[in-house]
Amino acid sequence: MSLIDKRDTLIKKWLKKAAADIKESLKSDLNVETKTKRNDLVTNMDRQIERDFVEQIQYHFPEDQIVSEEGYGDKIEDIHLEENTVWFLDPIDGTLNFVLQEENFAVMLAVYEKGIGQQAYVYDVMRDELYWAIKGKGVYCNDQLLPKMSDTPLKDGLFASNSMYLSDKQVNLNTEITKQAMGVRTIGSAGIEATELAKGSVVAYVSYGLKPWDVAPGLILIEENGGVLTEFDGSPIDLLNTKPTIMGTPTANEEIQKMI
Ligand code: 2AM
Ligand code: CA
């Protein structure tokens, strides 16, 4: 079995267990704390799931490095993305949704070898939909291969953004993009937004505050299905130092870059 297939089998097993644990946790009260601000939350489950994954990854792949949200992985300044195998892990992407909606959140993992994205997993737990990709083999939802995305321009599709599109200094840019698009949608999980783009439900997603673990799986899923991710100036994504990001069909990405 190849290393990629070995990881794939293990990851899918771990994700099943994580999903079962998360669903079980929703039967009783969550322990919720705030982090940097009122709406930046962490729960006991974010921590428990991350700890479980980190333990498994370190047991099976002791040479690999881990970039993760809640602090159980390696320090970002110690990561050597170009030389090592690096795992990106977000135990719960969309924690605010997890707490307030009990849906629209995902467990996410991505594996990069020497800086090249090899495999990605975004598990929409409550819908039981696992979006996953292995480089060169297409993007799947559970067992179903997704068709490649068509290169739809903004004017023929939906634009997605995070809630800052209504509230912060980028509001003018977002108004402009929204005017050109058919409409605007917001889910509140960068990972699930990336799957929406990969499967063609939206043509672009623009976000300002994303972290490495928010972007790393989407980068693989979207590129594998024919989309493009860049920073606002068109540069490639710097995964260890993430900046405002445009994810889109090739045409929509270019249209948005021109508006900036
Ligand atoms: P998270 O739930 O893992 O924190 C919401 O618009 C999306 O942006 C989510 O994917 C959320 O991921 C991400 N995000 C990153 N940094 C954030 C922050 N400081 N506050 C809220 N959401 C953040
Ligand atoms: Ca998270």
PDB file of N, CA, C and O in Angstrom, residues 153-212:
ATOM      1  N   PRO A 153     -18.043  32.712 -15.065  1.00  0.00           N
ATOM      2  CA  PRO A 153     -17.720  34.062 -14.585  1.00  0.00           C
ATOM      3  C   PRO A 153     -18.662  34.486 -13.460  1.00  0.00           C
ATOM      4  O   PRO A 153     -19.729  33.890 -13.265  1.00  0.00           O
ATOM      5  N   LEU A 154     -18.273  35.553 -12.753  1.00  0.00           N
ATOM      6  CA  LEU A 154     -19.075  36.068 -11.645  1.00  0.00           C
ATOM      7  C   LEU A 154     -20.522  36.329 -12.032  1.00  0.00           C
ATOM      8  O   LEU A 154     -21.438  36.040 -11.273  1.00  0.00           O
ATOM      9  N   LYS A 155     -20.715  36.883 -13.216  1.00  0.00           N
ATOM     10  CA  LYS A 155     -22.072  37.317 -13.592  1.00  0.00           C
ATOM     11  C   LYS A 155     -23.047  36.139 -13.720  1.00  0.00           C
ATOM     12  O   LYS A 155     -24.254  36.338 -13.681  1.00  0.00           O
ATOM     13  N   ASP A 156     -22.535  34.935 -13.846  1.00  0.00           N
ATOM     14  CA  ASP A 156     -23.411  33.770 -13.979  1.00  0.00           C
ATOM     15  C   ASP A 156     -23.446  32.897 -12.738  1.00  0.00           C
ATOM     16  O   ASP A 156     -23.996  31.784 -12.781  1.00  0.00           O
ATOM     17  N   GLY A 157     -22.854  33.391 -11.627  1.00  0.00           N
ATOM     18  CA  GLY A 157     -22.799  32.519 -10.451  1.00  0.00           C
ATOM     19  C   GLY A 157     -22.964  33.273  -9.149  1.00  0.00           C
ATOM     20  O   GLY A 157     -23.161  34.490  -9.119  1.00  0.00           O
ATOM     21  N   LEU A 158     -22.882  32.516  -8.048  1.00  0.00           N
ATOM     22  CA  LEU A 158     -23.034  33.079  -6.711  1.00  0.00           C
ATOM     23  C   LEU A 158     -21.667  33.349  -6.093  1.00  0.00           C
ATOM     24  O   LEU A 158     -20.718  32.595  -6.298  1.00  0.00           O
ATOM     25  N   PHE A 159     -21.614  34.428  -5.330  1.00  0.00           N
ATOM     26  CA  PHE A 159     -20.389  34.840  -4.647  1.00  0.00           C
ATOM     27  C   PHE A 159     -20.541  34.529  -3.163  1.00  0.00           C
ATOM     28  O   PHE A 159     -21.595  34.791  -2.583  1.00  0.00           O
ATOM     29  N   ALA A 160     -19.521  33.949  -2.557  1.00  0.00           N
ATOM     30  CA  ALA A 160     -19.564  33.671  -1.123  1.00  0.00           C
ATOM     31  C   ALA A 160     -18.472  34.466  -0.398  1.00  0.00           C
ATOM     32  O   ALA A 160     -17.402  34.697  -0.946  1.00  0.00           O
ATOM     33  N   SER A 161     -18.789  34.878   0.827  1.00  0.00           N
ATOM     34  CA  SER A 161     -17.791  35.577   1.627  1.00  0.00           C
ATOM     35  C   SER A 161     -18.061  35.279   3.092  1.00  0.00           C
ATOM     36  O   SER A 161     -19.061  34.636   3.421  1.00  0.00           O
ATOM     37  N   ASN A 162     -17.157  35.719   3.987  1.00  0.00           N
ATOM     38  CA  ASN A 162     -17.479  35.548   5.403  1.00  0.00           C
ATOM     39  C   ASN A 162     -18.218  36.788   5.893  1.00  0.00           C
ATOM     40  O   ASN A 162     -18.393  37.750   5.143  1.00  0.00           O
ATOM     41  N   SER A 163     -18.651  36.769   7.142  1.00  0.00           N
ATOM     42  CA  SER A 163     -19.581  37.811   7.579  1.00  0.00           C
ATOM     43  C   SER A 163     -18.939  39.191   7.605  1.00  0.00           C
ATOM     44  O   SER A 163     -19.631  40.202   7.635  1.00  0.00           O
ATOM     45  N   MET A 164     -17.605  39.235   7.554  1.00  0.00           N
ATOM     46  CA  MET A 164     -16.943  40.540   7.507  1.00  0.00           C
ATOM     47  C   MET A 164     -17.338  41.306   6.235  1.00  0.00           C
ATOM     48  O   MET A 164     -17.101  42.501   6.140  1.00  0.00           O
ATOM     49  N   TYR A 165     -17.935  40.592   5.266  1.00  0.00           N
ATOM     50  CA  TYR A 165     -18.317  41.292   4.037  1.00  0.00           C
ATOM     51  C   TYR A 165     -19.383  42.350   4.313  1.00  0.00           C
ATOM     52  O   TYR A 165     -19.582  43.248   3.524  1.00  0.00           O
ATOM     53  N   LEU A 166     -20.046  42.246   5.466  1.00  0.00           N
ATOM     54  CA  LEU A 166     -21.066  43.248   5.813  1.00  0.00           C
ATOM     55  C   LEU A 166     -20.542  44.288   6.799  1.00  0.00           C
ATOM     56  O   LEU A 166     -21.180  45.318   6.997  1.00  0.00           O
ATOM     57  N   SER A 167     -19.431  43.985   7.444  1.00  0.00           N
ATOM     58  CA  SER A 167     -19.112  44.799   8.618  1.00  0.00           C
ATOM     59  C   SER A 167     -17.747  45.473   8.619  1.00  0.00           C
ATOM     60  O   SER A 167     -17.516  46.350   9.428  1.00  0.00           O
ATOM     61  N   ASP A 168     -16.835  45.086   7.770  1.00  0.00           N
ATOM     62  CA  ASP A 168     -15.514  45.683   7.953  1.00  0.00           C
ATOM     63  C   ASP A 168     -15.119  46.553   6.767  1.00  0.00           C
ATOM     64  O   ASP A 168     -15.910  46.841   5.882  1.00  0.00           O
ATOM     65  N   LYS A 169     -13.842  46.933   6.756  1.00  0.00           N
ATOM     66  CA  LYS A 169     -13.416  47.919   5.767  1.00  0.00           C
ATOM     67  C   LYS A 169     -13.444  47.396   4.330  1.00  0.00           C
ATOM     68  O   LYS A 169     -13.348  48.170   3.397  1.00  0.00           O
ATOM     69  N   GLN A 170     -13.596  46.086   4.168  1.00  0.00           N
ATOM     70  CA  GLN A 170     -13.657  45.526   2.816  1.00  0.00           C
ATOM     71  C   GLN A 170     -15.067  45.613   2.239  1.00  0.00           C
ATOM     72  O   GLN A 170     -15.331  45.094   1.158  1.00  0.00           O
ATOM     73  N   VAL A 171     -15.962  46.256   2.965  1.00  0.00           N
ATOM     74  CA  VAL A 171     -17.367  46.229   2.559  1.00  0.00           C
ATOM     75  C   VAL A 171     -17.563  46.766   1.138  1.00  0.00           C
ATOM     76  O   VAL A 171     -18.378  46.245   0.374  1.00  0.00           O
ATOM     77  N   ASN A 172     -16.774  47.765   0.749  1.00  0.00           N
ATOM     78  CA  ASN A 172     -16.936  48.332  -0.596  1.00  0.00           C
ATOM     79  C   ASN A 172     -16.573  47.337  -1.688  1.00  0.00           C
ATOM     80  O   ASN A 172     -17.263  47.223  -2.696  1.00  0.00           O
ATOM     81  N   LEU A 173     -15.487  46.625  -1.462  1.00  0.00           N
ATOM     82  CA  LEU A 173     -15.071  45.604  -2.433  1.00  0.00           C
ATOM     83  C   LEU A 173     -16.161  44.543  -2.568  1.00  0.00           C
ATOM     84  O   LEU A 173     -16.540  44.141  -3.669  1.00  0.00           O
ATOM     85  N   ASN A 174     -16.668  44.102  -1.422  1.00  0.00           N
ATOM     86  CA  ASN A 174     -17.684  43.060  -1.462  1.00  0.00           C
ATOM     87  C   ASN A 174     -18.965  43.532  -2.133  1.00  0.00           C
ATOM     88  O   ASN A 174     -19.626  42.759  -2.824  1.00  0.00           O
ATOM     89  N   THR A 175     -19.321  44.801  -1.928  1.00  0.00           N
ATOM     90  CA  THR A 175     -20.513  45.338  -2.585  1.00  0.00           C
ATOM     91  C   THR A 175     -20.330  45.264  -4.099  1.00  0.00           C
ATOM     92  O   THR A 175     -21.235  44.853  -4.834  1.00  0.00           O
ATOM     93  N   GLU A 176     -19.142  45.615  -4.558  1.00  0.00           N
ATOM     94  CA  GLU A 176     -18.850  45.596  -5.983  1.00  0.00           C
ATOM     95  C   GLU A 176     -18.937  44.167  -6.554  1.00  0.00           C
ATOM     96  O   GLU A 176     -19.551  43.926  -7.589  1.00  0.00           O
ATOM     97  N   ILE A 177     -18.317  43.231  -5.833  1.00  0.00           N
ATOM     98  CA  ILE A 177     -18.356  41.835  -6.306  1.00  0.00           C
ATOM     99  C   ILE A 177     -19.802  41.336  -6.318  1.00  0.00           C
ATOM    100  O   ILE A 177     -20.250  40.696  -7.264  1.00  0.00           O
ATOM    101  N   THR A 178     -20.550  41.670  -5.257  1.00  0.00           N
ATOM    102  CA  THR A 178     -21.935  41.214  -5.145  1.00  0.00           C
ATOM    103  C   THR A 178     -22.786  41.751  -6.294  1.00  0.00           C
ATOM    104  O   THR A 178     -23.621  41.031  -6.850  1.00  0.00           O
ATOM    105  N   LYS A 179     -22.542  43.015  -6.662  1.00  0.00           N
ATOM    106  CA  LYS A 179     -23.327  43.616  -7.765  1.00  0.00           C
ATOM    107  C   LYS A 179     -23.122  42.853  -9.064  1.00  0.00           C
ATOM    108  O   LYS A 179     -24.032  42.703  -9.855  1.00  0.00           O
ATOM    109  N   GLN A 180     -21.893  42.371  -9.260  1.00  0.00           N
ATOM    110  CA  GLN A 180     -21.612  41.664 -10.513  1.00  0.00           C
ATOM    111  C   GLN A 180     -22.137  40.230 -10.505  1.00  0.00           C
ATOM    112  O   GLN A 180     -22.440  39.678 -11.549  1.00  0.00           O
ATOM    113  N   ALA A 181     -22.215  39.643  -9.309  1.00  0.00           N
ATOM    114  CA  ALA A 181     -22.614  38.233  -9.220  1.00  0.00           C
ATOM    115  C   ALA A 181     -24.139  38.105  -9.264  1.00  0.00           C
ATOM    116  O   ALA A 181     -24.861  39.095  -9.222  1.00  0.00           O
ATOM    117  N   MET A 182     -24.621  36.871  -9.338  1.00  0.00           N
ATOM    118  CA  MET A 182     -26.069  36.620  -9.295  1.00  0.00           C
ATOM    119  C   MET A 182     -26.612  36.825  -7.878  1.00  0.00           C
ATOM    120  O   MET A 182     -27.794  37.081  -7.691  1.00  0.00           O
ATOM    121  N   GLY A 183     -25.733  36.669  -6.875  1.00  0.00           N
ATOM    122  CA  GLY A 183     -26.182  36.816  -5.486  1.00  0.00           C
ATOM    123  C   GLY A 183     -25.033  36.461  -4.567  1.00  0.00           C
ATOM    124  O   GLY A 183     -23.943  36.130  -5.034  1.00  0.00           O
ATOM    125  N   VAL A 184     -25.287  36.559  -3.261  1.00  0.00           N
ATOM    126  CA  VAL A 184     -24.224  36.301  -2.291  1.00  0.00           C
ATOM    127  C   VAL A 184     -24.690  35.274  -1.253  1.00  0.00           C
ATOM    128  O   VAL A 184     -25.872  35.240  -0.916  1.00  0.00           O
ATOM    129  N   ARG A 185     -23.783  34.428  -0.810  1.00  0.00           N
ATOM    130  CA  ARG A 185     -24.096  33.384   0.165  1.00  0.00           C
ATOM    131  C   ARG A 185     -23.008  33.341   1.236  1.00  0.00           C
ATOM    132  O   ARG A 185     -21.845  33.563   0.940  1.00  0.00           O
ATOM    133  N   THR A 186     -23.413  33.027   2.468  1.00  0.00           N
ATOM    134  CA  THR A 186     -22.446  32.881   3.553  1.00  0.00           C
ATOM    135  C   THR A 186     -22.801  31.652   4.378  1.00  0.00           C
ATOM    136  O   THR A 186     -23.940  31.528   4.833  1.00  0.00           O
ATOM    137  N   ILE A 187     -21.851  30.761   4.580  1.00  0.00           N
ATOM    138  CA  ILE A 187     -22.095  29.576   5.407  1.00  0.00           C
ATOM    139  C   ILE A 187     -21.435  29.735   6.774  1.00  0.00           C
ATOM    140  O   ILE A 187     -22.028  29.412   7.789  1.00  0.00           O
ATOM    141  N   GLY A 188     -20.186  30.240   6.799  1.00  0.00           N
ATOM    142  CA  GLY A 188     -19.515  30.411   8.081  1.00  0.00           C
ATOM    143  C   GLY A 188     -18.531  29.300   8.414  1.00  0.00           C
ATOM    144  O   GLY A 188     -18.099  29.166   9.548  1.00  0.00           O
ATOM    145  N   SER A 189     -18.193  28.499   7.411  1.00  0.00           N
ATOM    146  CA  SER A 189     -17.117  27.513   7.561  1.00  0.00           C
ATOM    147  C   SER A 189     -16.299  27.578   6.284  1.00  0.00           C
ATOM    148  O   SER A 189     -16.793  27.240   5.209  1.00  0.00           O
ATOM    149  N   ALA A 190     -15.057  28.045   6.413  1.00  0.00           N
ATOM    150  CA  ALA A 190     -14.219  28.216   5.218  1.00  0.00           C
ATOM    151  C   ALA A 190     -14.066  26.888   4.475  1.00  0.00           C
ATOM    152  O   ALA A 190     -14.016  26.860   3.247  1.00  0.00           O
ATOM    153  N   GLY A 191     -14.021  25.806   5.226  1.00  0.00           N
ATOM    154  CA  GLY A 191     -13.869  24.487   4.607  1.00  0.00           C
ATOM    155  C   GLY A 191     -15.093  24.114   3.775  1.00  0.00           C
ATOM    156  O   GLY A 191     -14.969  23.635   2.647  1.00  0.00           O
ATOM    157  N   ILE A 192     -16.272  24.321   4.349  1.00  0.00           N
ATOM    158  CA  ILE A 192     -17.490  23.981   3.600  1.00  0.00           C
ATOM    159  C   ILE A 192     -17.663  24.935   2.421  1.00  0.00           C
ATOM    160  O   ILE A 192     -18.081  24.522   1.339  1.00  0.00           O
ATOM    161  N   GLU A 193     -17.283  26.204   2.595  1.00  0.00           N
ATOM    162  CA  GLU A 193     -17.356  27.145   1.453  1.00  0.00           C
ATOM    163  C   GLU A 193     -16.464  26.631   0.315  1.00  0.00           C
ATOM    164  O   GLU A 193     -16.818  26.724  -0.858  1.00  0.00           O
ATOM    165  N   ALA A 194     -15.299  26.095   0.677  1.00  0.00           N
ATOM    166  CA  ALA A 194     -14.387  25.569  -0.355  1.00  0.00           C
ATOM    167  C   ALA A 194     -15.017  24.381  -1.082  1.00  0.00           C
ATOM    168  O   ALA A 194     -14.877  24.247  -2.302  1.00  0.00           O
ATOM    169  N   THR A 195     -15.746  23.547  -0.356  1.00  0.00           N
ATOM    170  CA  THR A 195     -16.411  22.414  -1.034  1.00  0.00           C
ATOM    171  C   THR A 195     -17.537  22.920  -1.932  1.00  0.00           C
ATOM    172  O   THR A 195     -17.792  22.351  -2.984  1.00  0.00           O
ATOM    173  N   GLU A 196     -18.200  24.004  -1.527  1.00  0.00           N
ATOM    174  CA  GLU A 196     -19.262  24.592  -2.362  1.00  0.00           C
ATOM    175  C   GLU A 196     -18.686  25.060  -3.693  1.00  0.00           C
ATOM    176  O   GLU A 196     -19.306  24.918  -4.743  1.00  0.00           O
ATOM    177  N   LEU A 197     -17.476  25.633  -3.614  1.00  0.00           N
ATOM    178  CA  LEU A 197     -16.810  26.070  -4.840  1.00  0.00           C
ATOM    179  C   LEU A 197     -16.355  24.863  -5.661  1.00  0.00           C
ATOM    180  O   LEU A 197     -16.564  24.810  -6.874  1.00  0.00           O
ATOM    181  N   ALA A 198     -15.762  23.885  -4.990  1.00  0.00           N
ATOM    182  CA  ALA A 198     -15.260  22.706  -5.717  1.00  0.00           C
ATOM    183  C   ALA A 198     -16.386  22.015  -6.467  1.00  0.00           C
ATOM    184  O   ALA A 198     -16.196  21.498  -7.564  1.00  0.00           O
ATOM    185  N   LYS A 199     -17.604  22.016  -5.896  1.00  0.00           N
ATOM    186  CA  LYS A 199     -18.690  21.320  -6.581  1.00  0.00           C
ATOM    187  C   LYS A 199     -19.520  22.248  -7.467  1.00  0.00           C
ATOM    188  O   LYS A 199     -20.495  21.814  -8.071  1.00  0.00           O
ATOM    189  N   GLY A 200     -19.136  23.542  -7.538  1.00  0.00           N
ATOM    190  CA  GLY A 200     -19.778  24.446  -8.494  1.00  0.00           C
ATOM    191  C   GLY A 200     -21.007  25.176  -7.964  1.00  0.00           C
ATOM    192  O   GLY A 200     -21.696  25.852  -8.727  1.00  0.00           O
ATOM    193  N   SER A 201     -21.281  25.089  -6.657  1.00  0.00           N
ATOM    194  CA  SER A 201     -22.458  25.780  -6.111  1.00  0.00           C
ATOM    195  C   SER A 201     -22.238  27.286  -5.992  1.00  0.00           C
ATOM    196  O   SER A 201     -23.194  28.054  -5.980  1.00  0.00           O
ATOM    197  N   VAL A 202     -20.982  27.706  -5.830  1.00  0.00           N
ATOM    198  CA  VAL A 202     -20.631  29.130  -5.900  1.00  0.00           C
ATOM    199  C   VAL A 202     -19.447  29.246  -6.859  1.00  0.00           C
ATOM    200  O   VAL A 202     -18.777  28.248  -7.148  1.00  0.00           O
ATOM    201  N   VAL A 203     -19.204  30.463  -7.363  1.00  0.00           N
ATOM    202  CA  VAL A 203     -18.078  30.629  -8.302  1.00  0.00           C
ATOM    203  C   VAL A 203     -16.880  31.308  -7.649  1.00  0.00           C
ATOM    204  O   VAL A 203     -15.788  31.317  -8.231  1.00  0.00           O
ATOM    205  N   ALA A 204     -17.084  31.876  -6.457  1.00  0.00           N
ATOM    206  CA  ALA A 204     -15.954  32.488  -5.762  1.00  0.00           C
ATOM    207  C   ALA A 204     -16.250  32.575  -4.277  1.00  0.00           C
ATOM    208  O   ALA A 204     -17.411  32.657  -3.854  1.00  0.00           O
ATOM    209  N   TYR A 205     -15.174  32.551  -3.479  1.00  0.00           N
ATOM    210  CA  TYR A 205     -15.258  32.771  -2.034  1.00  0.00           C
ATOM    211  C   TYR A 205     -14.104  33.686  -1.658  1.00  0.00           C
ATOM    212  O   TYR A 205     -12.952  33.408  -1.989  1.00  0.00           O
ATOM    213  N   VAL A 206     -14.427  34.793  -1.031  1.00  0.00           N
ATOM    214  CA  VAL A 206     -13.408  35.750  -0.619  1.00  0.00           C
ATOM    215  C   VAL A 206     -13.428  35.840   0.898  1.00  0.00           C
ATOM    216  O   VAL A 206     -14.494  35.993   1.499  1.00  0.00           O
ATOM    217  N   SER A 207     -12.255  35.711   1.518  1.00  0.00           N
ATOM    218  CA  SER A 207     -12.227  35.778   2.965  1.00  0.00           C
ATOM    219  C   SER A 207     -10.988  36.503   3.455  1.00  0.00           C
ATOM    220  O   SER A 207      -9.945  36.488   2.811  1.00  0.00           O
ATOM    221  N   TYR A 208     -11.128  37.146   4.619  1.00  0.00           N
ATOM    222  CA  TYR A 208     -10.073  38.047   5.092  1.00  0.00           C
ATOM    223  C   TYR A 208      -9.262  37.491   6.237  1.00  0.00           C
ATOM    224  O   TYR A 208      -8.090  37.756   6.346  1.00  0.00           O
ATOM    225  N   GLY A 209      -9.909  36.712   7.122  1.00  0.00           N
ATOM    226  CA  GLY A 209      -9.209  36.357   8.365  1.00  0.00           C
ATOM    227  C   GLY A 209      -8.808  34.899   8.457  1.00  0.00           C
ATOM    228  O   GLY A 209      -8.783  34.343   9.534  1.00  0.00           O
ATOM    229  N   LEU A 210      -8.509  34.260   7.333  1.00  0.00           N
ATOM    230  CA  LEU A 210      -8.287  32.811   7.391  1.00  0.00           C
ATOM    231  C   LEU A 210      -6.893  32.445   7.890  1.00  0.00           C
ATOM    232  O   LEU A 210      -5.933  33.160   7.674  1.00  0.00           O
ATOM    233  N   LYS A 211      -6.837  31.302   8.541  1.00  0.00           N
ATOM    234  CA  LYS A 211      -5.590  30.781   9.098  1.00  0.00           C
ATOM    235  C   LYS A 211      -5.123  29.594   8.241  1.00  0.00           C
ATOM    236  O   LYS A 211      -5.901  29.069   7.446  1.00  0.00           O
ATOM    237  N   PRO A 212      -3.857  29.159   8.433  1.00  0.00           N
ATOM    238  CA  PRO A 212      -3.338  28.067   7.591  1.00  0.00           C
ATOM    239  C   PRO A 212      -4.263  26.853   7.525  1.00  0.00           C
ATOM    240  O   PRO A 212      -4.497  26.302   6.439  1.00  0.00           O
TER     241      PRO A 212
END
